[in-house]
Every structure is written in structure tokens, then in C-alpha cells.
CSV table of C-alpha atoms in Angstrom, one decimal:
chain,number,residue,atom,x,y,z
A,1,MET,CA,-0.1,0.1,0.0
A,2,HIS,CA,3.0,2.4,0.4
A,3,GLY,CA,4.5,1.7,-2.6
A,4,THR,CA,1.2,2.1,-4.5
A,5,GLY,CA,0.3,5.2,-2.7
A,6,ILE,CA,4.2,6.6,-3.7
A,7,ALA,CA,3.5,5.7,-7.2
A,8,ALA,CA,0.1,7.5,-7.1
A,9,ALA,CA,1.7,10.7,-5.6
A,10,GLN,CA,4.4,10.1,-8.2
A,11,GLU,CA,2.2,9.5,-11.4
A,12,LEU,CA,-0.4,12.7,-10.1
A,13,SER,CA,2.4,14.5,-9.8
A,14,LEU,CA,3.7,14.3,-13.8
A,15,LEU,CA,0.9,14.6,-14.9
A,16,PHE,CA,0.0,18.4,-13.4
A,17,SER,CA,3.9,19.2,-14.5
A,18,ALA,CA,3.2,18.3,-17.7
A,19,SER,CA,-0.2,20.3,-17.9
A,20,TRP,CA,1.4,22.7,-16.3
A,21,LEU,CA,4.1,23.4,-18.8
A,22,ALA,CA,1.8,23.1,-21.8
A,23,TYR,CA,0.0,26.0,-20.3
A,24,TRP,CA,2.4,28.2,-19.7
A,25,LEU,CA,4.3,27.0,-22.8
A,26,PHE,CA,0.4,28.1,-25.0
A,27,VAL,CA,1.4,31.7,-22.3
A,28,LEU,CA,4.7,32.3,-23.7
A,29,LEU,CA,3.1,31.3,-27.3
A,30,CYS,CA,0.8,34.2,-26.8
A,31,TYR,CA,3.1,36.8,-25.3
A,32,LEU,CA,5.5,36.5,-27.7
A,33,ARG,CA,2.8,36.9,-30.5
A,34,ARG,CA,1.5,40.8,-28.1
A,35,ARG,CA,1.5,43.5,-31.1
A,36,PRO,CA,0.6,46.6,-29.8
A,37,ASN,CA,-3.1,47.9,-30.9
A,38,GLU,CA,-4.3,51.7,-32.2
A,39,SER,CA,-5.1,54.5,-30.1
A,40,GLY,CA,-8.7,56.0,-29.5
A,41,ASN,CA,-10.2,59.2,-29.1
A,42,ALA,CA,-10.8,59.9,-25.5
A,43,ALA,CA,-13.3,62.4,-25.9
A,44,ASP,CA,-15.5,59.6,-27.3
A,45,PHE,CA,-16.1,59.4,-23.9
A,46,THR,CA,-17.0,60.2,-20.4
A,47,TRP,CA,-14.3,58.7,-17.7
A,48,HIS,CA,-14.8,58.4,-14.0
A,49,LEU,CA,-12.1,57.9,-12.2
A,50,PHE,CA,-12.8,56.1,-8.6
A,51,VAL,CA,-10.2,56.2,-5.7
A,52,PRO,CA,-11.5,53.6,-2.6
A,53,CYS,CA,-9.8,54.5,0.1
A,54,ARG,CA,-9.3,53.1,4.0
A,55,ASP,CA,-7.1,55.0,5.8
A,56,GLU,CA,-5.2,56.7,3.1
A,57,GLU,CA,-3.9,60.5,4.6
A,58,ALA,CA,-0.7,59.0,3.3
A,59,VAL,CA,-0.8,58.5,0.0
A,60,VAL,CA,-5.0,60.4,-1.3
A,61,GLY,CA,-3.7,63.8,-1.5
A,62,ARG,CA,-1.1,63.1,-3.9
A,63,THR,CA,-3.0,60.9,-5.9
A,64,VAL,CA,-5.5,63.3,-6.1
A,65,ALA,CA,-4.0,65.7,-7.5
A,66,TYR,CA,-1.9,63.8,-10.4
A,67,LEU,CA,-5.1,62.3,-11.5
A,68,ARG,CA,-7.2,65.8,-11.9
A,69,THR,CA,-3.7,67.5,-12.9
A,70,THR,CA,-3.1,64.5,-15.4
A,71,PHE,CA,-6.9,63.4,-16.3
A,72,PRO,CA,-8.3,66.9,-16.4
A,73,GLU,CA,-11.4,65.5,-18.3
A,74,SER,CA,-12.2,63.4,-15.3
A,75,ASP,CA,-14.2,63.3,-12.6
A,76,VAL,CA,-12.5,61.3,-9.8
A,77,TRP,CA,-14.5,60.2,-6.8
A,78,VAL,CA,-12.9,59.2,-3.6
A,79,ILE,CA,-14.8,56.8,-1.6
A,80,ASP,CA,-14.3,57.1,2.3
A,81,ASP,CA,-14.9,54.1,3.9
A,82,ASP,CA,-15.3,55.5,7.0
A,83,SER,CA,-11.1,56.0,7.7
A,84,ALA,CA,-9.7,56.5,11.6
A,85,ASP,CA,-7.4,58.8,9.9
A,86,ALA,CA,-7.7,62.7,8.0
A,87,THR,CA,-8.5,60.9,4.3
A,88,ALA,CA,-11.8,62.7,4.7
A,89,GLN,CA,-10.6,66.4,6.0
A,90,ILE,CA,-7.9,65.5,3.3
A,91,VAL,CA,-10.2,65.3,0.7
A,92,GLU,CA,-13.1,67.9,1.3
A,93,GLN,CA,-10.6,70.2,1.5
A,94,ILE,CA,-9.6,69.3,-2.2
A,95,VAL,CA,-13.8,69.4,-2.8
A,96,ARG,CA,-13.7,73.1,-1.5
A,97,HIS,CA,-11.9,74.6,-4.9
A,98,ASP,CA,-12.3,71.6,-7.1
A,99,GLU,CA,-15.6,70.6,-8.1
A,100,GLY,CA,-14.6,67.0,-9.8
A,101,VAL,CA,-13.6,65.8,-7.5
A,102,HIS,CA,-16.1,64.3,-5.6
A,103,LEU,CA,-15.9,62.6,-2.1
A,104,VAL,CA,-18.1,59.4,-1.1
A,105,ARG,CA,-18.5,59.0,2.8
A,106,ARG,CA,-19.1,56.0,4.1
A,107,ARG,CA,-20.2,55.0,7.9
A,108,PRO,CA,-21.2,52.1,10.7
A,109,PRO,CA,-23.2,50.4,9.6
A,110,ASP,CA,-23.0,50.6,5.9
A,111,ALA,CA,-19.0,50.7,5.5
A,112,ARG,CA,-15.9,48.8,6.2
A,113,LEU,CA,-17.6,46.0,4.6
A,114,GLY,CA,-15.4,44.8,1.8
A,115,LYS,CA,-13.7,46.9,-1.5
A,116,GLY,CA,-16.6,46.0,-3.6
A,117,GLN,CA,-19.3,47.6,-0.8
A,118,ALA,CA,-17.5,50.5,-1.3
A,119,LEU,CA,-17.3,50.9,-5.2
A,120,ASN,CA,-21.2,50.5,-4.9
A,121,ALA,CA,-21.0,53.3,-3.4
A,122,ALA,CA,-19.3,55.6,-5.6
A,123,TYR,CA,-21.7,53.9,-8.6
A,124,ARG,CA,-24.6,54.8,-7.1
A,125,GLU,CA,-24.3,58.6,-6.6
A,126,LEU,CA,-22.3,58.6,-10.3
A,127,ARG,CA,-25.8,57.1,-11.3
A,128,ALA,CA,-27.5,59.6,-9.7
A,129,SER,CA,-25.8,62.8,-10.4
A,130,LEU,CA,-26.3,61.5,-14.8
A,131,GLY,CA,-29.2,62.9,-16.3
A,132,GLU,CA,-32.0,60.4,-17.5
A,133,ASP,CA,-30.7,60.9,-21.2
A,134,THR,CA,-27.0,60.7,-20.2
A,135,PRO,CA,-25.6,57.3,-22.7
A,136,LEU,CA,-24.4,55.1,-20.6
A,137,ASP,CA,-22.2,52.7,-23.0
A,138,ARG,CA,-20.6,56.7,-23.3
A,139,VAL,CA,-19.2,56.4,-20.3
A,140,ILE,CA,-16.5,54.9,-18.6
A,141,VAL,CA,-15.4,54.0,-14.8
A,142,GLY,CA,-12.1,53.4,-14.2
A,143,VAL,CA,-10.8,52.0,-10.4
A,144,ILE,CA,-7.6,53.3,-9.4
A,145,ASP,CA,-5.5,52.6,-6.3
A,146,ALA,CA,-5.2,55.2,-3.8
A,147,ASP,CA,-1.4,54.5,-4.4
A,148,GLY,CA,-2.1,54.4,-8.3
A,149,ARG,CA,-0.6,56.2,-11.3
A,150,PRO,CA,-1.8,55.7,-14.6
A,151,SER,CA,0.0,56.5,-17.5
A,152,PRO,CA,-0.9,59.9,-19.5
A,153,ASN,CA,-1.9,57.6,-22.2
A,154,CYS,CA,-4.2,55.4,-20.7
A,155,LEU,CA,-7.2,56.8,-21.2
A,156,THR,CA,-6.5,57.0,-25.3
A,157,ALA,CA,-5.3,53.9,-24.9
A,158,CYS,CA,-8.4,52.1,-23.8
A,159,ALA,CA,-10.3,54.1,-26.2
A,160,GLY,CA,-9.3,52.5,-28.7
A,161,PRO,CA,-10.7,50.1,-31.7
A,162,ALA,CA,-9.7,47.1,-29.6
A,163,TYR,CA,-10.8,48.4,-26.6
A,164,PHE,CA,-14.1,50.3,-25.7
A,165,ALA,CA,-14.2,51.7,-29.1
A,166,ASP,CA,-15.4,47.9,-29.6
A,167,ALA,CA,-19.5,48.4,-28.8
A,168,GLN,CA,-19.2,44.8,-28.0
A,169,VAL,CA,-15.8,45.2,-25.3
A,170,GLY,CA,-17.3,45.7,-21.3
A,171,GLY,CA,-13.8,45.9,-19.4
A,172,VAL,CA,-10.3,46.7,-20.1
A,173,GLN,CA,-7.6,45.5,-17.3
A,174,ILE,CA,-4.3,47.7,-18.2
A,175,GLU,CA,-1.0,47.0,-17.3
A,176,VAL,CA,0.2,46.9,-14.0
A,177,ARG,CA,3.8,47.8,-13.3
A,178,MET,CA,5.8,48.4,-9.4
A,179,VAL,CA,6.3,52.1,-9.3
A,180,ASN,CA,9.2,51.4,-6.9
A,181,ARG,CA,10.8,48.7,-9.1
A,182,ASP,CA,14.5,50.2,-9.1
A,183,GLN,CA,14.4,51.3,-5.9
A,184,ARG,CA,17.8,50.4,-4.5
A,185,ARG,CA,16.7,50.9,-0.7
A,186,PRO,CA,13.5,50.5,-0.5
A,187,LEU,CA,14.1,50.2,3.8
A,188,PRO,CA,15.7,52.6,4.3
A,189,ASP,CA,15.9,52.7,7.9
A,190,GLN,CA,17.7,48.8,8.1
A,191,GLY,CA,20.7,47.6,6.9
A,192,TRP,CA,21.9,45.6,3.7
A,193,LEU,CA,20.7,42.7,3.9
A,194,SER,CA,17.5,43.2,4.4
A,195,ASN,CA,17.0,45.7,1.5
A,196,VAL,CA,18.1,42.7,-1.1
A,197,PHE,CA,15.5,40.9,0.2
A,198,ALA,CA,13.1,43.8,-0.3
A,199,ARG,CA,14.1,45.4,-3.2
A,200,THR,CA,14.5,41.7,-4.7
A,201,LEU,CA,10.7,41.1,-3.5
A,202,VAL,CA,9.8,44.1,-5.3
A,203,ARG,CA,11.1,43.2,-8.4
A,204,LEU,CA,9.4,39.7,-8.8
A,205,GLN,CA,5.9,42.1,-8.4
A,206,ASP,CA,6.6,43.5,-10.8
A,207,PHE,CA,7.9,40.3,-12.7
A,208,GLU,CA,4.9,38.9,-12.2
A,209,PHE,CA,2.3,41.5,-12.8
A,210,ARG,CA,3.8,42.7,-16.6
A,211,ALA,CA,5.5,38.7,-17.2
A,212,ALA,CA,4.4,36.5,-15.7
A,213,ILE,CA,0.4,37.7,-15.3
A,214,GLY,CA,0.6,40.1,-18.3
A,215,GLY,CA,1.1,36.7,-20.2
A,216,VAL,CA,-1.6,34.5,-19.1
A,217,GLN,CA,-4.2,38.2,-19.6
A,218,MET,CA,-2.9,37.7,-22.9
A,219,SER,CA,-3.4,34.2,-23.2
A,220,ARG,CA,-7.1,34.6,-22.0
A,221,ALA,CA,-7.7,37.0,-24.9
A,222,CYS,CA,-7.8,33.4,-26.9
A,223,THR,CA,-10.4,31.8,-24.5
A,224,ARG,CA,-12.0,35.0,-23.9
A,225,THR,CA,-11.9,35.1,-20.1
A,226,VAL,CA,-9.0,38.3,-19.5
A,227,GLY,CA,-9.0,39.0,-16.0
A,228,LEU,CA,-9.6,42.6,-13.6
A,229,GLY,CA,-7.8,43.5,-11.5
A,230,GLY,CA,-8.0,45.7,-8.4
A,231,ASN,CA,-6.1,48.8,-9.6
A,232,GLY,CA,-6.7,49.7,-13.3
A,233,GLN,CA,-9.9,48.6,-13.9
A,234,PHE,CA,-11.8,49.7,-16.5
A,235,THR,CA,-15.4,49.3,-17.0
A,236,ARG,CA,-18.2,50.7,-19.1
A,237,LEU,CA,-20.7,52.0,-17.0
A,238,SER,CA,-23.6,50.5,-19.3
A,239,ALA,CA,-21.8,47.3,-18.7
A,240,LEU,CA,-22.1,47.2,-14.8
A,241,ALA,CA,-25.7,48.9,-15.3
A,242,ASP,CA,-26.9,45.2,-17.1
A,243,LEU,CA,-25.3,43.9,-13.0
A,244,ASP,CA,-27.2,45.7,-11.0
A,245,THR,CA,-30.3,43.4,-10.3
A,246,GLY,CA,-32.2,46.7,-8.7
A,247,ASP,CA,-30.5,46.8,-5.3
A,248,GLY,CA,-27.4,49.4,-6.4
A,249,ARG,CA,-24.8,46.7,-6.7
A,250,ALA,CA,-22.5,45.6,-9.6
A,251,TRP,CA,-19.7,44.8,-7.7
A,252,ARG,CA,-20.6,41.9,-5.1
A,253,GLY,CA,-19.2,40.8,-2.1
A,254,SER,CA,-15.9,38.5,-2.7
A,255,LEU,CA,-12.6,39.4,-1.0
A,256,ILE,CA,-11.4,39.3,-4.9
A,257,GLU,CA,-14.5,41.8,-6.5
A,258,ASP,CA,-12.4,42.8,-9.2
A,259,TYR,CA,-11.9,39.4,-10.8
A,260,GLU,CA,-15.4,38.5,-9.4
A,261,LEU,CA,-16.6,41.7,-11.7
A,262,GLY,CA,-15.0,40.2,-14.7
A,263,LEU,CA,-16.3,37.0,-14.2
A,264,HIS,CA,-19.8,38.4,-14.2
A,265,LEU,CA,-19.5,40.9,-16.7
A,266,MET,CA,-18.3,37.7,-19.1
A,267,LEU,CA,-21.2,35.6,-18.1
A,268,ALA,CA,-23.8,38.6,-18.9
A,269,GLY,CA,-21.6,38.5,-22.5
A,270,HIS,CA,-19.9,41.7,-22.0
A,271,ARG,CA,-15.9,40.9,-23.2
A,272,THR,CA,-13.3,42.4,-21.5
A,273,ALA,CA,-9.4,43.1,-22.8
A,274,TYR,CA,-6.5,43.3,-21.6
A,275,CYS,CA,-4.1,46.8,-22.7
A,276,THR,CA,-0.1,47.2,-22.3
A,277,GLU,CA,-0.8,50.7,-24.3
A,278,GLY,CA,-1.8,52.1,-21.5
A,279,TRP,CA,-0.6,50.9,-17.7
A,280,VAL,CA,-0.9,52.0,-14.0
A,281,ASP,CA,1.9,52.3,-11.7
A,282,GLN,CA,1.9,50.8,-8.1
A,283,GLU,CA,3.8,50.4,-5.1
A,284,GLY,CA,5.1,46.7,-4.9
A,285,LEU,CA,5.7,45.8,-0.8
A,286,PRO,CA,9.0,45.4,0.2
A,287,SER,CA,7.4,43.4,3.4
A,288,LEU,CA,7.7,39.5,3.5
A,289,LYS,CA,4.4,39.9,6.1
A,290,ARG,CA,2.7,42.6,4.0
A,291,PHE,CA,3.0,40.7,0.9
A,292,ILE,CA,1.5,37.2,2.9
A,293,VAL,CA,-1.1,38.7,3.9
A,294,GLN,CA,-2.4,40.8,0.6
A,295,ARG,CA,-1.9,37.9,-0.7
A,296,THR,CA,-4.3,35.8,1.8
A,297,ARG,CA,-6.9,37.2,1.2
A,298,TRP,CA,-6.4,37.3,-2.5
A,299,GLY,CA,-5.9,33.3,-1.9
A,300,GLN,CA,-9.1,33.7,-0.5
A,301,GLY,CA,-11.6,35.5,-2.5
A,302,VAL,CA,-10.4,32.8,-5.7
A,303,MET,CA,-11.7,30.3,-3.3
A,304,GLN,CA,-15.1,32.5,-2.1
A,305,CYS,CA,-15.2,32.5,-5.9
A,306,ILE,CA,-15.3,28.6,-6.5
A,307,ARG,CA,-18.9,29.1,-6.3
A,308,TYR,CA,-19.0,30.1,-9.9
A,309,LEU,CA,-17.8,26.9,-11.2
A,310,PRO,CA,-21.0,25.7,-11.9
A,311,THR,CA,-21.8,28.6,-13.6
A,312,ALA,CA,-19.2,28.7,-15.4
A,313,TRP,CA,-19.9,25.8,-17.0
A,314,ASN,CA,-23.4,26.1,-17.8
A,315,SER,CA,-23.3,29.2,-19.4
A,316,PRO,CA,-24.4,29.4,-22.7
A,317,VAL,CA,-21.5,33.1,-23.6
A,318,LEU,CA,-18.5,31.2,-22.3
A,319,SER,CA,-16.9,28.1,-24.7
A,320,THR,CA,-15.4,25.0,-23.2
A,321,PRO,CA,-11.8,26.6,-23.6
A,322,GLY,CA,-13.4,29.7,-21.3
A,323,ALA,CA,-14.7,28.3,-18.7
A,324,ILE,CA,-11.4,25.1,-18.9
A,325,GLU,CA,-9.2,28.7,-18.4
A,326,THR,CA,-11.9,29.7,-15.6
A,327,SER,CA,-11.6,26.5,-14.0
A,328,TYR,CA,-8.0,26.4,-13.5
A,329,TYR,CA,-8.0,29.7,-12.1
A,330,LEU,CA,-10.7,29.2,-9.4
A,331,LEU,CA,-8.8,25.9,-8.8
A,332,GLN,CA,-5.3,27.3,-8.0
A,333,PRO,CA,-5.3,27.8,-4.2
A,334,TRP,CA,-6.9,24.0,-4.4
A,335,LEU,CA,-4.3,23.2,-6.0
A,336,ASN,CA,-2.2,24.8,-3.8
A,337,LEU,CA,-3.5,22.6,-0.7
A,338,LEU,CA,-2.9,19.0,-3.1
A,339,GLY,CA,0.7,20.0,-4.1
A,340,THR,CA,1.9,21.0,-0.6
A,341,PHE,CA,2.0,17.0,-0.2
A,342,LEU,CA,1.9,15.7,-4.1
A,343,PHE,CA,4.6,17.6,-5.0
A,344,PRO,CA,7.2,16.1,-2.1
A,345,VAL,CA,6.1,13.0,-1.9
A,346,PRO,CA,8.2,11.6,-5.0
A,347,VAL,CA,11.4,13.4,-4.2
A,348,VAL,CA,11.4,12.4,-0.7
A,349,ALA,CA,11.2,8.9,-1.6
A,350,LEU,CA,13.4,9.1,-4.5
A,351,VAL,CA,16.5,10.1,-2.2
A,352,ALA,CA,15.3,8.0,0.5
A,353,ASN,CA,15.9,5.2,-2.4
A,354,GLN,CA,18.9,6.2,-3.6
A,355,LEU,CA,20.2,6.4,0.1
A,356,ASP,CA,19.3,3.0,1.0
A,357,ASN,CA,20.8,1.6,-2.2
A,358,GLY,CA,24.6,3.0,-2.4
A,359,GLY,CA,24.3,6.9,-2.4
A,360,VAL,CA,23.7,10.0,-3.8
A,361,GLY,CA,26.6,9.7,-5.6
A,362,VAL,CA,26.1,5.8,-7.1
A,363,PHE,CA,23.0,7.6,-8.0
A,364,LEU,CA,24.1,10.5,-10.2
A,365,SER,CA,26.7,8.2,-11.7
A,366,HIS,CA,24.3,6.1,-13.2
A,367,GLY,CA,22.3,8.1,-14.9
A,368,GLY,CA,20.4,10.5,-12.0
A,369,TRP,CA,22.3,13.5,-13.4
A,370,ALA,CA,19.6,12.6,-15.9
A,371,ILE,CA,16.7,12.9,-14.0
A,372,VAL,CA,17.6,15.9,-12.5
A,373,ALA,CA,18.9,18.0,-14.8
A,374,LEU,CA,15.7,16.9,-16.7
A,375,TYR,CA,13.8,18.8,-13.6
A,376,LEU,CA,15.5,21.5,-13.4
A,377,VAL,CA,15.0,22.0,-17.8
A,378,PHE,CA,11.3,21.4,-17.1
A,379,GLY,CA,10.6,22.8,-13.7
A,380,TRP,CA,13.0,25.6,-14.0
A,381,GLY,CA,13.9,26.3,-17.2
A,382,PRO,CA,10.5,28.1,-17.6
A,383,PHE,CA,11.2,31.0,-15.5
A,384,TRP,CA,15.2,31.3,-16.6
A,385,LEU,CA,13.5,31.9,-19.9
A,386,TRP,CA,11.3,34.1,-18.9
A,387,GLY,CA,13.6,36.0,-17.3
A,388,PRO,CA,15.7,37.2,-19.9
A,389,LEU,CA,12.0,38.1,-22.0
A,390,TYR,CA,10.9,40.0,-19.1
A,391,ARG,CA,14.5,42.0,-19.6
A,392,HIS,CA,13.8,41.9,-23.3
A,393,ARG,CA,10.3,43.6,-23.5
A,394,HIS,CA,10.5,45.8,-20.3
A,395,GLU,CA,14.3,46.3,-18.7
A,396,PRO,CA,16.8,46.8,-21.1
A,397,SER,CA,18.9,48.2,-19.2
A,398,ALA,CA,19.0,45.3,-17.0
A,399,SER,CA,22.1,42.5,-18.0
A,400,LEU,CA,21.2,39.1,-19.1
A,401,GLY,CA,22.8,37.5,-15.9
A,402,VAL,CA,20.4,39.7,-13.6
A,403,SER,CA,17.5,38.3,-15.7
A,404,LEU,CA,18.7,35.2,-15.2
A,405,LEU,CA,19.0,35.4,-11.6
A,406,TRP,CA,15.6,37.5,-11.8
A,407,GLY,CA,14.1,33.8,-13.0
A,408,ALA,CA,15.6,31.7,-11.3
A,409,ALA,CA,14.0,33.6,-8.3
A,410,PHE,CA,10.8,33.9,-9.4
A,411,PRO,CA,9.4,29.5,-8.3
A,412,ILE,CA,11.0,30.6,-5.3
A,413,TYR,CA,8.4,33.4,-4.9
A,414,LEU,CA,5.5,31.4,-5.8
A,415,TYR,CA,6.2,28.7,-3.1
A,416,SER,CA,4.9,31.5,-0.9
A,417,PHE,CA,1.4,30.9,-2.4
A,418,TYR,CA,1.6,27.3,-0.7
A,419,LEU,CA,1.5,29.3,3.1
A,420,THR,CA,-1.1,31.9,1.8
A,421,SER,CA,-3.6,29.4,0.1
A,422,TRP,CA,-3.2,27.5,3.5
A,423,ARG,CA,-3.5,30.8,5.4
A,424,ALA,CA,-7.1,31.6,3.2
A,425,LEU,CA,-8.0,28.2,4.2
A,426,PHE,CA,-7.7,28.7,7.4
A,427,ARG,CA,-9.9,32.1,8.0
A,428,ILE,CA,-12.7,30.3,5.9
A,429,VAL,CA,-12.7,27.7,8.5
A,430,ARG,CA,-12.2,30.6,11.6
A,431,GLY,CA,-15.2,32.5,9.7
A,432,GLN,CA,-12.9,35.0,9.2
A,433,HIS,CA,-14.4,37.0,6.1
A,434,GLY,CA,-12.8,40.7,7.2
A,435,TRP,CA,-11.1,42.9,4.8
A,436,SER,CA,-7.6,43.3,5.8
A,437,LYS,CA,-6.4,46.1,4.3
A,438,THR,CA,-2.5,45.8,3.0
A,439,ARG,CA,-0.8,49.0,4.7
A,440,ARG,CA,1.2,51.0,2.5
A,441,ASN,CA,4.6,51.8,2.0
A,442,ALA,CA,3.7,55.4,2.7
A,443,GLU,CA,2.0,55.0,6.1
A,444,PHE,CA,5.4,53.9,7.4
A,445,THR,CA,7.5,57.6,5.9
A,446,ALA,CA,4.5,59.5,5.9
A,447,GLY,CA,4.5,63.2,8.3
A,448,PRO,CA,1.8,64.4,10.3
A,449,SER,CA,0.7,66.5,7.5
A,450,GLY,CA,-0.9,63.6,6.3
A,451,HIS,CA,0.4,64.1,2.9
A,452,GLY,CA,3.1,61.2,2.7
A,453,PRO,CA,5.8,61.0,0.4
A,454,ALA,CA,5.6,61.2,-3.5
A,455,LEU,CA,5.5,58.2,-4.7
A,456,VAL,CA,6.3,59.7,-8.6
């Protein structure tokens, strides 16, 4: 029975590894074939930027100033979700002098119920402010984090023929970048080793979003299942209205309300698209503790969305490839739980067997080196390949050697998702479904003025 269990684990591990390799080769192909799309005329649409805030005094003032200066044709809606700091007071001062800025205040018991509910509050106020004859399909709602810096061209990019100029497109996600990816000392008060770890963690977040997630989003264009993110998400107001069943809610209650919204849009027959011509800069997290908190929330949100699997497979809108891709994403944290036990078993069994039969040296000298080489090529090789591709597309000033190190470090970075999947499961078992805010970098350096340091 013991041998049978090990053999089954080996077979499952091989099956999952082969499937994963085939999937990433498909993602890589889509990434390499991506070509830029044409820009459009932002004036063809009316733009409203939602900035959800909870205790964001360290960054909100500069963010609103940036948005109004860079996109003067857009209205900015700041949603204060019962902040305990000076967030609302900072925005109130801006509102007095700028009619293009609106403050949506949330108070208990309606406040602090999650980002989706905060966005719904702004959605309702926006709808109430528009005339009855307003063409909702020409109104675009963007969601920008309180530390977000959209590129100056992002509205014209989103207005392009591949995006909102196409009437079938209901949502567009722009590329996400880490604004502090080149910062040498993200932890100025700490030592050399801590800063090496911190800046590597930030760099790998940029690597993840622009290379790995970027490639996944490009592959999703083939299955028409492009996901929306929490920052740099743009949605047609008419599409949001289609999701509103009369209760004033377009966003739902998941902790990953962004992907959930995109899934609802797709199930309602709207297309979603991924735009790399425009982008949004945000802070990468140099703190492992805050990173784990953030990814635990994301993982728990995906676990909550598993309830949509039957709907996806029964949908007359989603294709079979689309349902498969959606299933793969929604099952990822659950597969991480399984992989925690599945993948180490064959390795441990192999090592134990070789130690009983002459040791590792004998194993390697009798052909075992080929097994190790295959593992490195197929297990780590794709990541090494992504490193130079990331360098070529995004960071040409970096050396080839450094890009290979980024690629080699990325699998270690991904192992953290096994931990966050277990933490997410424990939160679900304990009935903890609250939205845990990730603290901003500026909160650790902001002065009493509440405006914090510049992000750009």
C-alpha cells in the first residue's frame, strides 16, 4: 500500500507537471505574439475615476492631485470607507476648490464591508448624478488604488478600436507595474541584507505582473476570459448597469471583487480585454509580512469564487476553452493545498531509495544526473526563459545575468502561494471573511501632514 501510494503520487505529480508545462508554453506563445494596438479618442467617452480609500492619508492627496492634473477631463470620486485618519479631511479640502473631485463618505453599519461595497456606493452616486438621457455606454468607470499612477496615455489607449471603441467590450484591464521596482533601498532604516531581500521582493512582483500575469492575460484573450484587477480596471457604465439587479450593486461580496466583476461581465455577454499600451504604477511591497497578508486575501477571494464553477460550465456565453481556463484559475489555491503533499512525496521517496542503495553519488553516476537535469530543465527552465523575456520587453538596461537570476528566483517566490493558500483556508474555516487592508509603504514614512512622500 505504501508503494502504491508513492507510485500514485508520482503519477499525479508527473501529470500536473506536464499539464503545467503545456499551459505555460501556450502562455509564452501568446506573450511573444502580442502586438501593440492603436489608440483612440478619449473625448468620445466620459471618464469617472473611482479611488476607494480606507486610512489612506499618507497617499490620497498626491494621488488625487495627480489624477486631476493628468486627466483634467475626468471626474475623480474618492470613497472614504470610514477612515480613522485624516483621509476625508484631506479630500474635503480639495473638493472645496475643485468641482471635478467628489467625496463619497461611508459610515457604520454600511462601512468597512469590503472594497466591492465601497465601489457600489460610488456607482450609485454616479448614477444619481447623471441625467436620464445620458448614454451609459459612453461613460467609463475606472478603479484606481489610492497609491495608483495611471500612465498619461491610458485613457486614449483604452479608447482604442481593440478596447472601448468596440461596443462588445465591457471591461478593460491595463498593465500593472511596480513604481518602486528600481529603488535600491526600499527599507532605508535597515541594513544591506534586508534591502537586498526587499528590493528583490519588489522586483519579483513587477516580474509577476508584467511577465507572468501579462502573459496569462494575453492567453486569456484567446479564450475570452481576460480578468479584471483591483487597480487599473476600466468598465463601461452600461455593463455595470447590466449587473445591477435593482439593488444598486454591480460589484459583489468576494474578497477578490475585481476578478469576480470580470467574471460576471463575461457571463452577462460582455467582452473583457487586456491593454498593455496604457498602464498603472503602484507600490510593490518590500515587506514579506504585508505581502503574505495581501496574497492571503487574494487567495481567499479566489476560494470564495469557486461557487461560480457550475455557472461557468453551464453558461451559454463562455466557450469550453473559456470554462476550462476559468476553472484552472478558480482551482489554483485548492491545487496548491494538494500540491503541498503531492509534490514532495516523489522527491522524498527518491532520495530515501537512493540512500538505501549506495547513496546520492551512486545514483548520479548511474544516470541519475539525467533525472536531475530534466527536473531543472522542465521545472525551472521556463522561469529562466521568462527572465530574459522580461528583460527584453520591459527592462533592457538590466544585464542578461541579472535577468536569469530574476527568473531563477521566481519559482521560490511562487512557493509563498502554498503558505497563503493554507492561511486563506484557515481563515475560511474560522469564519473570518473580513477585508484585511494592506498598509501602504508611505504609512511608514509619512509625516503628520498626512500627505506622505511622493510616489513618482
